[in-house]
Coordinates of C-alpha atoms in Angstrom, one line a residue:
M1 CA 0.0 0.0 0.0
A2 CA 1.4 3.4 -1.0
N3 CA 2.2 6.1 1.6
C4 CA -0.6 8.6 2.3
S5 CA -3.2 6.3 0.8
E6 CA -6.9 7.0 1.2
D7 CA -7.8 3.3 1.4
F8 CA -8.4 1.8 4.8
P9 CA -5.3 -0.3 5.6
Y10 CA -5.3 -4.0 6.3
T11 CA -4.4 -5.1 9.8
S12 CA -1.2 -6.8 8.3
I13 CA -0.1 -3.3 7.3
L14 CA -1.5 -1.2 10.1
Y15 CA -0.2 -3.2 13.2
P16 CA 3.5 -3.1 12.2
E17 CA 3.2 0.6 11.7
L18 CA 1.7 1.1 15.2
E19 CA 4.5 -0.7 17.0
N20 CA 6.5 2.5 17.5
E21 CA 3.5 4.8 17.9
T22 CA 3.1 4.8 21.7
S23 CA 0.5 7.5 21.8
V24 CA -1.7 5.7 19.4
I25 CA -1.4 2.5 21.4
V26 CA -2.3 4.3 24.6
I27 CA -5.3 5.9 23.0
G28 CA -6.4 2.5 21.7
V29 CA -6.0 0.9 25.2
I30 CA -8.1 3.7 26.7
A31 CA -10.8 3.2 24.0
L32 CA -10.9 -0.5 24.8
I33 CA -11.2 0.2 28.5
L34 CA -14.1 2.6 27.9
C35 CA -15.8 0.1 25.7
I36 CA -15.5 -2.6 28.5
L37 CA -16.9 -0.1 31.0
T38 CA -19.8 0.6 28.7
L39 CA -20.5 -3.1 28.5
V40 CA -20.2 -3.5 32.3
N41 CA -22.6 -0.6 32.8
Y42 CA -25.0 -2.2 30.3
G43 CA -24.8 -5.5 32.1
E44 CA -25.8 -3.9 35.4
E45 CA -28.7 -2.0 33.7
L46 CA -29.9 -5.2 32.2
W47 CA -29.9 -6.9 35.6
F48 CA -31.9 -4.0 37.0
M49 CA -34.4 -4.1 34.2
C50 CA -35.0 -7.8 34.6
R51 CA -35.3 -7.8 38.4
V52 CA -36.7 -4.4 39.3
Y53 CA -38.3 -3.1 36.1
S54 CA -39.8 -6.4 35.0
L55 CA -43.5 -5.5 35.3
T56 CA -43.5 -2.1 33.5
P57 CA -45.0 -2.0 29.9
N58 CA -42.0 -0.1 28.5
R59 CA -39.3 -2.5 29.8
N60 CA -38.5 -4.1 26.4
Y61 CA -38.3 -0.7 24.7
V62 CA -36.0 0.7 27.4
I63 CA -33.7 -2.4 27.2
L64 CA -33.5 -1.9 23.4
I65 CA -32.5 1.8 23.9
L66 CA -29.9 0.9 26.5
T67 CA -28.5 -1.9 24.2
I68 CA -27.7 0.7 21.5
F69 CA -24.8 2.3 23.5
P70 CA -22.6 -0.8 24.1
I71 CA -23.1 -1.9 20.5
L72 CA -22.1 1.5 19.2
S73 CA -19.0 1.5 21.4
L74 CA -18.1 -2.0 20.3
C75 CA -18.5 -1.1 16.6
C76 CA -16.3 1.9 17.0
V77 CA -13.6 -0.2 18.7
L78 CA -13.8 -2.8 15.9
G79 CA -13.5 0.0 13.4
L80 CA -10.3 1.1 15.1
L81 CA -8.9 -2.4 15.3
V82 CA -10.0 -3.5 11.8
P83 CA -10.1 -0.4 9.6
R84 CA -11.3 -2.3 6.5
S85 CA -14.6 -3.0 8.4
T86 CA -15.4 0.7 8.7
L87 CA -18.2 0.7 6.1
L88 CA -19.8 -2.3 7.7
M89 CA -19.6 -0.6 11.1
E90 CA -21.3 2.5 9.6
L91 CA -24.1 0.4 8.3
I92 CA -24.7 -1.2 11.7
T93 CA -24.5 2.0 13.7
S94 CA -26.6 4.0 11.3
T95 CA -29.3 1.4 11.5
L96 CA -29.2 1.3 15.3
R97 CA -29.4 5.1 15.7
A98 CA -32.3 5.3 13.3
I99 CA -34.2 2.6 15.3
S100 CA -33.5 4.4 18.6
I101 CA -35.7 7.4 17.6
L102 CA -38.6 5.2 16.7
V103 CA -38.2 3.2 20.0
Y104 CA -38.1 6.4 21.9
I105 CA -41.5 7.4 20.4
R106 CA -42.9 4.1 21.4
I107 CA -41.7 4.7 25.0
L108 CA -43.5 8.0 25.1
M109 CA -46.7 6.4 23.9
G110 CA -46.2 3.6 26.3
Y111 CA -46.5 5.9 29.3
F112 CA -50.1 6.5 28.3
G113 CA -50.9 2.9 27.6
D114 CA -51.5 3.2 23.9
E115 CA -52.2 5.8 21.2
D116 CA -55.9 6.0 21.8
K117 CA -55.4 6.7 25.5
L118 CA -52.8 9.3 24.6
V119 CA -55.3 11.1 22.3
T120 CA -58.0 10.9 24.9
D121 CA -55.9 12.2 27.8
M122 CA -54.3 15.0 25.8
S123 CA -57.4 16.0 23.9
D124 CA -57.7 19.4 25.7
E125 CA -54.1 20.3 24.7
A126 CA -53.0 21.9 21.5
M127 CA -50.0 20.4 19.6
T128 CA -47.8 22.4 17.3
F129 CA -45.2 21.4 14.8
R130 CA -43.6 24.8 15.1
T131 CA -40.5 23.3 16.6
P132 CA -36.8 22.8 15.7
P133 CA -35.1 21.7 13.6
C134 CA -37.5 22.3 10.6
C135 CA -40.3 24.8 11.4
C136 CA -39.4 26.7 14.5
C137 CA -39.8 30.0 12.6
C138 CA -43.0 29.1 10.7
V139 CA -45.5 31.4 12.4
C140 CA -48.2 30.1 10.0
M141 CA -48.2 26.7 11.7
N142 CA -50.7 27.0 14.5
G143 CA -51.4 24.5 17.1
S144 CA -54.2 21.9 16.7
K145 CA -55.9 19.3 18.8
I146 CA -54.1 16.0 19.0
S147 CA -55.6 13.2 16.9
S148 CA -54.8 9.7 15.6
G149 CA -53.9 11.3 12.3
I150 CA -51.3 13.5 13.9
L151 CA -49.8 10.6 15.8
R152 CA -49.6 8.6 12.5
T153 CA -47.7 11.5 10.9
I154 CA -45.2 11.6 13.8
K155 CA -44.7 7.8 13.5
L156 CA -44.2 8.2 9.8
L157 CA -41.6 10.9 10.3
C158 CA -39.7 8.5 12.5
V159 CA -40.3 5.3 10.6
Q160 CA -39.0 6.8 7.3
M161 CA -35.5 7.1 8.8
V162 CA -35.5 3.4 9.8
V163 CA -36.0 2.7 6.1
V164 CA -33.9 5.4 4.5
R165 CA -30.8 5.0 6.6
P166 CA -30.2 1.3 6.1
L167 CA -31.2 1.5 2.5
T168 CA -28.8 4.3 1.6
M169 CA -26.0 2.6 3.5
L170 CA -26.7 -0.8 1.8
I171 CA -26.6 0.9 -1.6
L172 CA -23.2 2.5 -0.7
V173 CA -21.9 -1.0 0.4
L174 CA -23.0 -2.4 -3.0
L175 CA -21.2 0.5 -4.8
W176 CA -18.1 -0.1 -2.7
I177 CA -18.1 -3.8 -3.6
D178 CA -18.4 -2.8 -7.3
N179 CA -15.5 -0.4 -6.8
K180 CA -17.6 2.7 -7.6
F181 CA -17.5 4.3 -4.1
K182 CA -15.1 4.8 -1.3
L183 CA -16.0 6.0 2.1
T184 CA -12.9 8.3 2.1
D185 CA -13.9 10.0 -1.2
V186 CA -14.1 13.8 -0.9
M187 CA -17.7 15.2 -1.3
S188 CA -18.3 16.2 -4.9
T189 CA -20.9 15.9 -7.7
S190 CA -19.1 12.8 -9.0
N191 CA -19.2 11.1 -5.6
P192 CA -22.5 9.1 -5.1
G193 CA -22.0 9.3 -1.4
T194 CA -22.6 13.1 -1.5
Y195 CA -26.2 12.6 -2.7
F196 CA -26.9 9.9 -0.1
Q197 CA -25.5 12.1 2.6
F198 CA -28.0 14.9 1.8
I199 CA -30.8 12.3 1.8
N200 CA -29.7 11.1 5.2
I201 CA -29.5 14.7 6.5
I202 CA -33.1 15.5 5.4
S203 CA -34.3 12.1 6.8
L204 CA -32.6 12.9 10.2
L205 CA -34.2 16.4 10.4
L206 CA -37.6 15.1 9.6
S207 CA -37.3 12.4 12.2
M208 CA -36.0 14.8 14.9
W209 CA -38.8 17.2 14.0
G210 CA -41.5 14.6 14.8
A211 CA -39.7 13.4 18.0
I212 CA -39.2 16.9 19.4
A213 CA -42.8 18.0 18.6
L214 CA -44.2 14.9 20.5
T215 CA -41.7 15.4 23.4
R216 CA -42.7 19.0 23.9
F217 CA -46.4 18.1 23.7
V218 CA -46.4 15.3 26.4
E219 CA -43.7 16.6 28.7
P220 CA -46.1 18.5 31.0
K221 CA -47.9 15.3 31.7
L222 CA -44.8 13.3 32.3
K223 CA -42.7 15.7 34.5
E224 CA -41.5 12.9 36.8
C225 CA -40.3 10.6 34.0
R226 CA -37.2 12.5 32.9
I227 CA -38.5 12.7 29.4
R228 CA -36.1 15.4 28.2
L229 CA -33.0 13.5 29.4
K230 CA -34.3 10.3 27.7
F231 CA -34.6 12.1 24.4
L232 CA -31.3 14.0 24.9
S233 CA -29.3 10.7 25.2
V234 CA -30.8 9.5 21.9
Q235 CA -30.5 12.9 20.2
L236 CA -26.9 13.4 21.1
A237 CA -25.9 10.0 19.9
M238 CA -27.2 11.1 16.4
V239 CA -25.6 14.5 16.6
F240 CA -22.2 13.3 17.8
S241 CA -22.0 10.7 15.0
D242 CA -23.3 12.7 12.0
A243 CA -22.1 16.2 12.8
Q244 CA -18.7 15.1 14.1
R245 CA -18.0 12.9 11.1
A246 CA -19.0 15.7 8.7
L247 CA -16.7 18.1 10.5
L248 CA -13.7 15.8 10.6
T249 CA -14.0 14.7 7.0
F250 CA -14.3 18.4 6.0
L251 CA -11.1 19.2 7.8
A252 CA -9.4 16.2 6.2
S253 CA -10.5 17.4 2.8
R254 CA -8.7 20.7 3.6
D255 CA -5.5 18.8 4.6
V256 CA -5.8 19.8 8.2
F257 CA -4.7 16.3 9.2
D258 CA -1.3 15.1 8.1
C259 CA -0.5 11.8 6.5
V260 CA 0.9 9.1 8.9
K261 CA 2.8 6.5 6.9
T262 CA 0.2 4.7 4.8
R263 CA -2.8 6.5 6.4
G264 CA -4.0 9.5 4.5
P265 CA -6.0 12.5 5.9
M266 CA -9.4 10.9 5.4
V267 CA -8.4 7.6 7.0
Q268 CA -7.0 9.6 10.0
A269 CA -10.2 11.5 10.2
Y270 CA -12.3 8.3 10.6
R271 CA -9.9 7.0 13.2
Y272 CA -10.2 10.2 15.2
H273 CA -13.9 10.0 14.8
Y274 CA -14.2 6.5 16.1
G275 CA -11.8 7.3 19.0
L276 CA -13.9 10.2 20.1
L277 CA -17.2 8.3 19.6
V278 CA -16.0 5.6 22.1
L279 CA -15.6 8.3 24.7
E280 CA -18.8 10.1 23.8
T281 CA -20.8 6.9 23.8
F282 CA -19.5 6.0 27.3
L283 CA -20.6 9.4 28.6
L284 CA -24.0 9.0 26.8
S285 CA -24.4 5.6 28.3
L286 CA -24.1 7.2 31.8
L287 CA -26.6 9.8 30.8
A288 CA -29.0 7.1 29.6
R289 CA -28.4 5.2 32.8
Y290 CA -29.6 8.2 34.8
A291 CA -32.6 8.8 32.4
Y292 CA -33.8 5.2 32.0
R293 CA -32.4 3.1 34.9
Y294 CA -34.8 3.9 37.7
Q295 CA -38.2 2.9 38.9
D296 CA -40.7 5.0 37.0
P297 CA -43.6 6.6 39.0
P298 CA -46.8 4.5 38.9
Y299 CA -48.4 4.3 35.5
Q300 CA -51.7 6.2 35.8
Y301 CA -52.9 5.1 32.4
D302 CA -52.8 1.3 32.8
E303 CA -54.0 -1.4 35.2
L304 CA -50.5 -1.9 36.6
G305 CA -50.3 1.8 37.5
K306 CA -53.7 1.7 39.2
E307 CA -52.7 -1.3 41.3
K308 CA -49.5 0.3 42.4
S309 CA -51.3 3.5 43.3
E310 CA -53.9 1.6 45.3
M311 CA -51.2 -0.4 47.1
R312 CA -49.4 2.8 48.1
S313 CA -52.6 4.4 49.3
V314 CA -53.5 1.5 51.6
P315 CA -50.7 1.9 54.2
S316 CA -51.3 5.7 54.3
S317 CA -55.1 5.2 54.9
R318 CA -54.3 2.7 57.7
T319 CA -52.0 5.2 59.3
N320 CA -54.6 7.8 59.2
L321 CA -57.1 5.5 61.0
K322 CA -54.5 4.8 63.8
L323 CA -54.0 8.5 64.3
T324 CA -57.7 9.1 64.7

């Protein structure tokens, strides 16, 4: 492989080059430790969900959200250890992040029991789509009563990314196999990845738009459920990945990063990106732990919540009888 190549190196070429690069080895060890800590944190969360959180309707969705962070961390470490797997890791992580938005929406609806109960309970409130990132300045978009049609629109906005993200990445993988695309290509009109990148950005904005609109709408009813932190952990996972990769690849295209032996600027940009993502994913897993790993207040919209509320009220009523 030529020096300053923009092809991801094979491990047989990369590892001999790293033997004398102590700083890179130290960073790699730190990334591996952070990945292990993320996995340990997830294992404890899983134990908590199965033992303490086992009766709540949202448990499976919460477990799915928490599972995303260790998988993201593991994929980033694999991308560092085996650079040629980068495109495959991008396919896996993009799909997981797209699914996380839809799962988060299902968790919000689960707090009300189902969609019909959400519509019934929030029927007196006005919902508006005049929110970031798409229409925060559109004064013409007035609030309207919540309905099943509006909920279907929100779900459609989130579902479309679950379809668009994996599909675009799969097409890019096929183009890469046919030697018509490289992940390290500079964005240009001749690069097919440029067009798919714009499609993914539009898809992400639409998905975030629906999620933010629903979050703002139901948050007053779910003040004790840490809704904003739940959404923030998912949202930042998307932002750190897409925005950070775009920034680093832009800097690499302007030759801000130097070549290191066979690794060109774009290859270095992706290695920096994955190294930072391991740290960011670990921090986001801690945020998600605080947001999701706790006993939710009683569900007031399902039978389980009513039973819990009644069980809590019985001891207090007995205490009042004793005092009288």
